[in-house]
Coordinates of C-alpha atoms and ligand atoms in Angstrom, one line a residue:
X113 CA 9.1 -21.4 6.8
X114 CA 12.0 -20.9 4.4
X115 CA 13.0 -17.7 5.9
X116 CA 16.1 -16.9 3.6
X117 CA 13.1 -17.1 1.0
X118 CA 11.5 -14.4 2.5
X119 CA 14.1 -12.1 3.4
X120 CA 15.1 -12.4 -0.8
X121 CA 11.4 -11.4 -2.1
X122 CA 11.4 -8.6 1.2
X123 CA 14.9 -7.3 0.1
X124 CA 13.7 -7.7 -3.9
X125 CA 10.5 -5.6 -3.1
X126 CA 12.5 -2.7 -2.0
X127 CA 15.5 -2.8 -4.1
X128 CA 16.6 -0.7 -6.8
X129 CA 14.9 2.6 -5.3
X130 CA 11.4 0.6 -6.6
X131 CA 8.3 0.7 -5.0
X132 CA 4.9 -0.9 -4.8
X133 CA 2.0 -0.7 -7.0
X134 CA -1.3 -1.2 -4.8
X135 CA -4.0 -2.0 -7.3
X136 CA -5.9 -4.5 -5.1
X137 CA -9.1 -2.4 -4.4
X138 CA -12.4 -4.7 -3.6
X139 CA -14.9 -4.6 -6.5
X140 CA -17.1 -2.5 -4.1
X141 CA -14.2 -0.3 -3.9
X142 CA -13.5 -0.4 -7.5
X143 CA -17.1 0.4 -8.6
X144 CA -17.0 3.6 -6.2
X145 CA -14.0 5.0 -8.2
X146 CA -15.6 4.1 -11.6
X147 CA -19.1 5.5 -10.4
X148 CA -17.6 8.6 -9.6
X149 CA -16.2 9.0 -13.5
X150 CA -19.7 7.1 -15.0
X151 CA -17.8 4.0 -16.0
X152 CA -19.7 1.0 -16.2
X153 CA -19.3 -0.7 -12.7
X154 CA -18.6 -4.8 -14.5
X155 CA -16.3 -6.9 -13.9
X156 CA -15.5 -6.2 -17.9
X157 CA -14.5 -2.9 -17.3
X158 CA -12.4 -4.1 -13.9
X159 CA -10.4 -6.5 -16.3
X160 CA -9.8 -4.0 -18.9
X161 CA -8.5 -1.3 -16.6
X162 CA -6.1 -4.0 -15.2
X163 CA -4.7 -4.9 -18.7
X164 CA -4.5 -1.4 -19.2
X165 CA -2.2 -0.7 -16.1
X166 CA 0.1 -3.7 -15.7
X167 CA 0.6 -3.6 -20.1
X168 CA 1.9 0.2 -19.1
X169 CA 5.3 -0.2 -21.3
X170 CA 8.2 0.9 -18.9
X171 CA 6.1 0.5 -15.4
X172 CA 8.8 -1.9 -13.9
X173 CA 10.9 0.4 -14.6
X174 CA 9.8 1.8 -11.0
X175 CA 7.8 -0.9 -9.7
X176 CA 9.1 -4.2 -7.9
X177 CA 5.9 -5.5 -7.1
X178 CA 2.1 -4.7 -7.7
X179 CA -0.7 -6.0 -5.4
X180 CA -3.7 -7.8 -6.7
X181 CA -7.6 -8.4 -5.8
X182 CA -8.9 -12.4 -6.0
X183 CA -10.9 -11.0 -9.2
X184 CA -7.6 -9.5 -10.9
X185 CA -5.2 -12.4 -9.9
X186 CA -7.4 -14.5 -11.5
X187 CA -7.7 -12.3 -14.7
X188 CA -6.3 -12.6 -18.1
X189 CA -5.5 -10.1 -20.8
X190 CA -7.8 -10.2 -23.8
X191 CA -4.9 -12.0 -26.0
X192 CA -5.0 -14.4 -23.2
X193 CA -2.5 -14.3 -21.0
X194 CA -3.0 -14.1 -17.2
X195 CA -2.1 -11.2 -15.3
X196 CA 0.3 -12.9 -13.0
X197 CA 2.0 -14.4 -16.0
X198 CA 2.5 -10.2 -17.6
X199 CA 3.5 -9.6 -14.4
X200 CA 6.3 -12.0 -13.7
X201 CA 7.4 -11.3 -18.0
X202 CA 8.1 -7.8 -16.8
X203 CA 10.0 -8.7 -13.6
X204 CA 7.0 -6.9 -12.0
X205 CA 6.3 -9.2 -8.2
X206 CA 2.5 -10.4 -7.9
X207 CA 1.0 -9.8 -4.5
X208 CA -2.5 -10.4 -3.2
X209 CA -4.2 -8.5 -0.8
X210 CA -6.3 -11.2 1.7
X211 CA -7.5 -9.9 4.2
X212 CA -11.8 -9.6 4.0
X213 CA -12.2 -6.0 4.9
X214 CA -12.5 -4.1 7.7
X215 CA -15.8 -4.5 9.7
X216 CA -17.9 -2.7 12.6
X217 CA -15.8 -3.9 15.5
X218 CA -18.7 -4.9 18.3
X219 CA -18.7 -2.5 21.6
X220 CA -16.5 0.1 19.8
X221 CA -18.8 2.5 18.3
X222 CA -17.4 4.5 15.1
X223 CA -14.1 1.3 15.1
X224 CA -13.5 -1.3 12.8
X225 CA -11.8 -4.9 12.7
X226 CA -10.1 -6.2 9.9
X227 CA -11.7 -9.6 9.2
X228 CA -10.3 -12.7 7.1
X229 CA -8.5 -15.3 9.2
X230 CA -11.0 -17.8 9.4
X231 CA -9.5 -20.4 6.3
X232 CA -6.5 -17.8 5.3
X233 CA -4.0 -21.2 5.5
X234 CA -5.6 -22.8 2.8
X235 CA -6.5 -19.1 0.7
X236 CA -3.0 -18.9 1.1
X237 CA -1.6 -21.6 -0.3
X238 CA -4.1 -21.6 -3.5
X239 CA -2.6 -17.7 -4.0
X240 CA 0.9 -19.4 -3.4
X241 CA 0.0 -21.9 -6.3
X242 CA -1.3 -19.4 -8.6
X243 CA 2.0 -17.9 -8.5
X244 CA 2.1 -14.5 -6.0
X245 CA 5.2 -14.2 -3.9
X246 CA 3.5 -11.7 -0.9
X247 CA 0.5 -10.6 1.2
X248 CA -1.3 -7.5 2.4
X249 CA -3.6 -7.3 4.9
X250 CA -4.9 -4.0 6.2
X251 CA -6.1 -2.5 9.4
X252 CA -8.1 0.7 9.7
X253 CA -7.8 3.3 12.9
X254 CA -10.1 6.0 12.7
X255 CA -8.8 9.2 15.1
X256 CA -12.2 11.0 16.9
X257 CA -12.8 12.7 19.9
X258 CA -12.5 9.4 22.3
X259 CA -10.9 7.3 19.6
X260 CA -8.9 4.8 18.6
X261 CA -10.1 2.8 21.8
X262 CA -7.3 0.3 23.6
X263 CA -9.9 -2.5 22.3
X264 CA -9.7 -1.4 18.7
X265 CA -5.7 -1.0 18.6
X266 CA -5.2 -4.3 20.0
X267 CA -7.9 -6.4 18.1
X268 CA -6.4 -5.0 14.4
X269 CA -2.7 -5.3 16.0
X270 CA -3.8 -9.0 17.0
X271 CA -5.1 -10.0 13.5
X272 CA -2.0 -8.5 11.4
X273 CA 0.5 -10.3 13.7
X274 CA -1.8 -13.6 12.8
X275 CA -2.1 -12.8 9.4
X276 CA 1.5 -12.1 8.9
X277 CA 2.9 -15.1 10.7
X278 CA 0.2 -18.0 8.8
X279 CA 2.1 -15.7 5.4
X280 CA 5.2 -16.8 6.6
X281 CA 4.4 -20.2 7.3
X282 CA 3.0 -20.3 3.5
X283 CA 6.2 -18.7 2.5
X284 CA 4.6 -15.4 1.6
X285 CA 6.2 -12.2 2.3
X286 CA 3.6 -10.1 4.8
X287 CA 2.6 -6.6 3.8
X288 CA 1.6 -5.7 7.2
X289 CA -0.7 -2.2 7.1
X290 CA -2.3 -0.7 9.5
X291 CA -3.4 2.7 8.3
X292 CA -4.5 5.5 10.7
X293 CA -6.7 7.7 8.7
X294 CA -6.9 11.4 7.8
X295 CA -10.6 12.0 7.8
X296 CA -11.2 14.4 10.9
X297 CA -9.8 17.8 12.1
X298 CA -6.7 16.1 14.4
X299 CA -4.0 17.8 14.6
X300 CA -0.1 16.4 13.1
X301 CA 0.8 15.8 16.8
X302 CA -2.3 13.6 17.3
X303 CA -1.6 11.8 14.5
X304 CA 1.6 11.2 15.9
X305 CA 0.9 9.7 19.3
X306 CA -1.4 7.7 18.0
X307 CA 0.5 6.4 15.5
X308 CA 3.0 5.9 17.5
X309 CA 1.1 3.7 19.6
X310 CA -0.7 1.8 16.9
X311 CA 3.3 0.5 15.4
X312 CA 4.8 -0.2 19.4
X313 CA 1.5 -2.8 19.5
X314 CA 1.7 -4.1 16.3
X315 CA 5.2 -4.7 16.7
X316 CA 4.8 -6.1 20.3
X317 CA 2.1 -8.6 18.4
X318 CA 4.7 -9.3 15.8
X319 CA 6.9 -10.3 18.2
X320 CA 4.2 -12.6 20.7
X321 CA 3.1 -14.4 17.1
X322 CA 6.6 -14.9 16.3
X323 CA 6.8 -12.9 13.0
X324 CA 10.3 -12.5 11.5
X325 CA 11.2 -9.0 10.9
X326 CA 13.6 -9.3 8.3
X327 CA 10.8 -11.0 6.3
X328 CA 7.8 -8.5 6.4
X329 CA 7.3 -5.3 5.1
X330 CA 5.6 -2.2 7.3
X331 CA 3.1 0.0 5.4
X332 CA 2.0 2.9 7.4
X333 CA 0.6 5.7 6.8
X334 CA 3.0 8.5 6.8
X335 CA 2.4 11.0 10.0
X336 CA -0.4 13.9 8.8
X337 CA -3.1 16.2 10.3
X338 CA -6.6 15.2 9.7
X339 CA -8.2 16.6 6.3
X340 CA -10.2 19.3 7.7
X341 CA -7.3 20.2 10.6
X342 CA -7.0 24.2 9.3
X343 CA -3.3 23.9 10.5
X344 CA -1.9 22.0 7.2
X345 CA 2.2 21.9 8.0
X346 CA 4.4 21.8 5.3
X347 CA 6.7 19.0 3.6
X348 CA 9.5 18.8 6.3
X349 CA 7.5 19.1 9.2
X350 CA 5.5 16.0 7.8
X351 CA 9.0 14.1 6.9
X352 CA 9.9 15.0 10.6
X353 CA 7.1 13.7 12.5
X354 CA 6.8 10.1 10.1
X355 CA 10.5 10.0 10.7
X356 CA 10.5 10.1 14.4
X357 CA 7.5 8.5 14.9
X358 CA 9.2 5.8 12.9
X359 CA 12.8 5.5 14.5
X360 CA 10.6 5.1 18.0
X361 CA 9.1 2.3 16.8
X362 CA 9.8 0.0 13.9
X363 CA 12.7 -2.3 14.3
X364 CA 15.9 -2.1 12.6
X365 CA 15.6 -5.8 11.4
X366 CA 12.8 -4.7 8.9
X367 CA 14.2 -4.2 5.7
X368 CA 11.7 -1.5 4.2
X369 CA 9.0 0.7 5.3
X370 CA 6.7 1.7 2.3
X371 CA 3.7 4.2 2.7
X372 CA 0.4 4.0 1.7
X373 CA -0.7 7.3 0.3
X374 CA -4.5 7.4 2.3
X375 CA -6.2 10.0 -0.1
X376 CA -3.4 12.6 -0.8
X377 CA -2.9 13.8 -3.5
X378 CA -1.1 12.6 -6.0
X379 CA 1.4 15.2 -6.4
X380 CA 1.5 15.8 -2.2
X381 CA 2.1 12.2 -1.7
X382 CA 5.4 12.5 -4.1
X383 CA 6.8 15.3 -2.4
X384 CA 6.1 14.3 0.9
X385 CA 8.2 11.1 0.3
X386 CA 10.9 13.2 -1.3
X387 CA 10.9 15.3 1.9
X388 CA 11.3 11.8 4.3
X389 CA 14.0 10.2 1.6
X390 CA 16.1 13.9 1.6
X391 CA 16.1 14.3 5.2
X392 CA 16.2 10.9 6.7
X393 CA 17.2 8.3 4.4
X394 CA 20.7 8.7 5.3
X395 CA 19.9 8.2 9.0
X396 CA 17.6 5.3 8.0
X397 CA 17.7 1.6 8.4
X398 CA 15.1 0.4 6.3
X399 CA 13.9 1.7 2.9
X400 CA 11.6 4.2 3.1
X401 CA 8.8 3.8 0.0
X402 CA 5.9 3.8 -1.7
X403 CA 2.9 1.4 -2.0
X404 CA 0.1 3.5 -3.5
X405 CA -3.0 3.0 -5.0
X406 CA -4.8 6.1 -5.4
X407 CA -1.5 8.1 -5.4
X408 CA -0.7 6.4 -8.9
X409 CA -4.2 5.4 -10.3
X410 CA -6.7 8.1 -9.6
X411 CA -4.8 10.6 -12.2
X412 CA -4.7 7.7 -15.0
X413 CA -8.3 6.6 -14.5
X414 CA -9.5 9.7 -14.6
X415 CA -8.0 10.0 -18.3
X416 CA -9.2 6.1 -18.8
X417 CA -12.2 6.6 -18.4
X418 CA -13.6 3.3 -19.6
X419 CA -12.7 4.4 -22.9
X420 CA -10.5 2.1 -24.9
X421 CA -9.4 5.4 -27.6
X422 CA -7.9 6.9 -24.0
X423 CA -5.4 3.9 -23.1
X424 CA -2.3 5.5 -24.5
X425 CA -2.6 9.0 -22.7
X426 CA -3.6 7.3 -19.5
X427 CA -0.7 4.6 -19.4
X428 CA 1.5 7.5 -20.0
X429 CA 0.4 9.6 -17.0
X430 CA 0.4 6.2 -14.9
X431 CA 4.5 5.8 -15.8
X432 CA 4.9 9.3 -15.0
X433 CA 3.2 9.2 -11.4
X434 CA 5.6 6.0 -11.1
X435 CA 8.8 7.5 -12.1
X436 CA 8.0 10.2 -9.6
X437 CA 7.4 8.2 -6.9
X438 CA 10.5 6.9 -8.1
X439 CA 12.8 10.0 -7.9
X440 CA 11.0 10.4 -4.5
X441 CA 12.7 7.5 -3.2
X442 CA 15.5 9.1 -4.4
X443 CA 15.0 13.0 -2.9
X444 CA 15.2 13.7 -6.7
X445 CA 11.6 14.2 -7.2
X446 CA 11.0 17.9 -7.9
X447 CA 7.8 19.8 -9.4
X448 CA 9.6 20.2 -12.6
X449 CA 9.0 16.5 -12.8
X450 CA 5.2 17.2 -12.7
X451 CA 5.5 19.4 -16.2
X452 CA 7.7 17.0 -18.1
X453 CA 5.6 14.3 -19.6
X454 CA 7.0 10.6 -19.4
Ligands
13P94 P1 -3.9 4.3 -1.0 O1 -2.5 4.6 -1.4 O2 -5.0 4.8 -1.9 O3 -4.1 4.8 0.4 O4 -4.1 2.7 -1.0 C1 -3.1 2.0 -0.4 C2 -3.7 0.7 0.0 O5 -3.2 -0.3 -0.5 C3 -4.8 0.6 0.9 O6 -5.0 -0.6 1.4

């Protein structure tokens, strides 16, 4: 493990008030979002919405580093040239996302485990080949009446830390995600404690596997009711609990925290990390970010639309979610932004 490596593509990943572009959905996961709009679910269409976001003139312009699926990283433009290759032209990091999705975790009714270790050494090192520079690997905690379970927490906490220390040993940076999720009616304070709980284990697995800290990046999710809690709080309440939750937790040795945005929308998502960034960024030690998927893509694909005549105005919206997200990092981002076209 070349660690000083590491620490460059962790520090590159959140320099420059840049964030991450998550555009590694599963083609199961893919073909739900085009379903939902009536595009054809092929792995044509798949390839041409790729083209159509990483060719976005101007996205690096936010973005350090964008994470791919094993169909995309293996994907070429229709001129020709691969996707990692447009990437790294633009400055733009490739990532891969590795882990083999979250499954029924036996004895825990309702709980899932993130599967994929089996062989990840040797899928590794053929993603290290190809060209990408860091990992993500994410972990799902579902919040119910009796749940998460003990069992659950320490399973997905278990995997990440093994995940992140065999992308270490490869030289890959480790995205290390463990989301807890907003469907339910929880309350912000639930979502809290059990949040809270969810990063101490990780961590305390980061540390038993040996993981160094100043060569990972966390993505959480950011601390929110459930989606049908009727108490919704507003924007610094929500920067309030993340933060704390955060500074109880996460170690001062990682160099940036970036959120995943876990179906908010888009413009919620912005301000919400404008909130964190104007309150607590100067009290921060890491970077606190963005690594969204549906928070940048859902209002761009919705204008895509499979069509090829709607590439233009959708790349457009795209930049214009990014430079947000952007301005965010900043505390800049205000709804203004959200009437001014890029
Ligand atoms: P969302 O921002 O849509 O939650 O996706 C982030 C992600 O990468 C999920 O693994």
């Amino acid at each position: 493990m070349d660690i000083h490596k590491l620490i460059d593509t962790a520090s590159a990943l959140v320099a420059n008030d840049k964030g991450l572009l998550a555009m590694d959905e599963s083609n199961p996961t893919c073909n739900k979002r085009f379903a939902k709009l009536g595009i054809a679910e092929t792995e044509q269409q798949r390839r041409a919405y790729r083209e159509m976001i990483i060719t976005t003139p101007g996205l690096s312009d936010s973005i350090s580093g964008a994470i791919l699926y094993d169909e995309t990283i293996r994907q070429e433009t229709l001129a020709g040239e691969s996707f990692i290759r447009v990437l790294g032209d633009h400055g733009i990091i490739p990532g891969i996302k590795v882990d083999a999705h979250a499954k029924a975790l036996a004895g825990h009714p309702g709980e899932e485990i993130t599967e994929g270790l089996d062989g990840l050494r040797e899928r590794l090192l053929e993603y290290l080949n190809m060209g990408a520079k860091f990992a993500k690997w994410r972990a799902v905690i579902a919040i119910g009446d009796s749940l998460p379970s003990r069992g659950c927490i320490e399973a997905n906490a278990h995997a990440l830390a093994r995940y992140a220390a065999l992308c270490q040993e490869s030289g890959l940076v480790p995205i290390v995600e463990p989301e807890v999720i907003m469907d339910g009616s929880h309350s912000l304070e639930r979502c809290a404690r059990v949040t809270e709980e969810v990063l101490r284990t990780v961590f305390e697995q980061l540390y038993a596997q040996g993981v160094a800290l100043e060569g990972m990046i966390l993505k959480p999710n950011m601390v929110l009711p459930g989606l049908s809690c009727p108490e919704q709080p507003g924007l610094d309440e929500v920067a309030d609990a993340t933060a704390n939750c955060l500074l109880r937790t996460v170690p001062a040795a990682v160099p940036g925290i970036a959120f995943l945005s876990g179906g908010q929308s888009a413009e919620l998502a912005s301000a919400r990390l404008n909130a964190i960034n104007i309150r607590w960024k100067s009290r921060s030690p890491w970077a606190l970010t963005f690594s969204f998927a549906r928070a940048i893509q859902q209002p761009a694909l919705d204008i895509w639309r499979g069509d090829d005549a709607n590439v233009k105005a959708a790349q457009k919206t795209l930049l214009q979610r990014t430079r947000c997200n952007r301005a965010a990092r900043r505390g800049e981002y205000n709804a203004e932004m959200e009437r001014t076209s890029a």
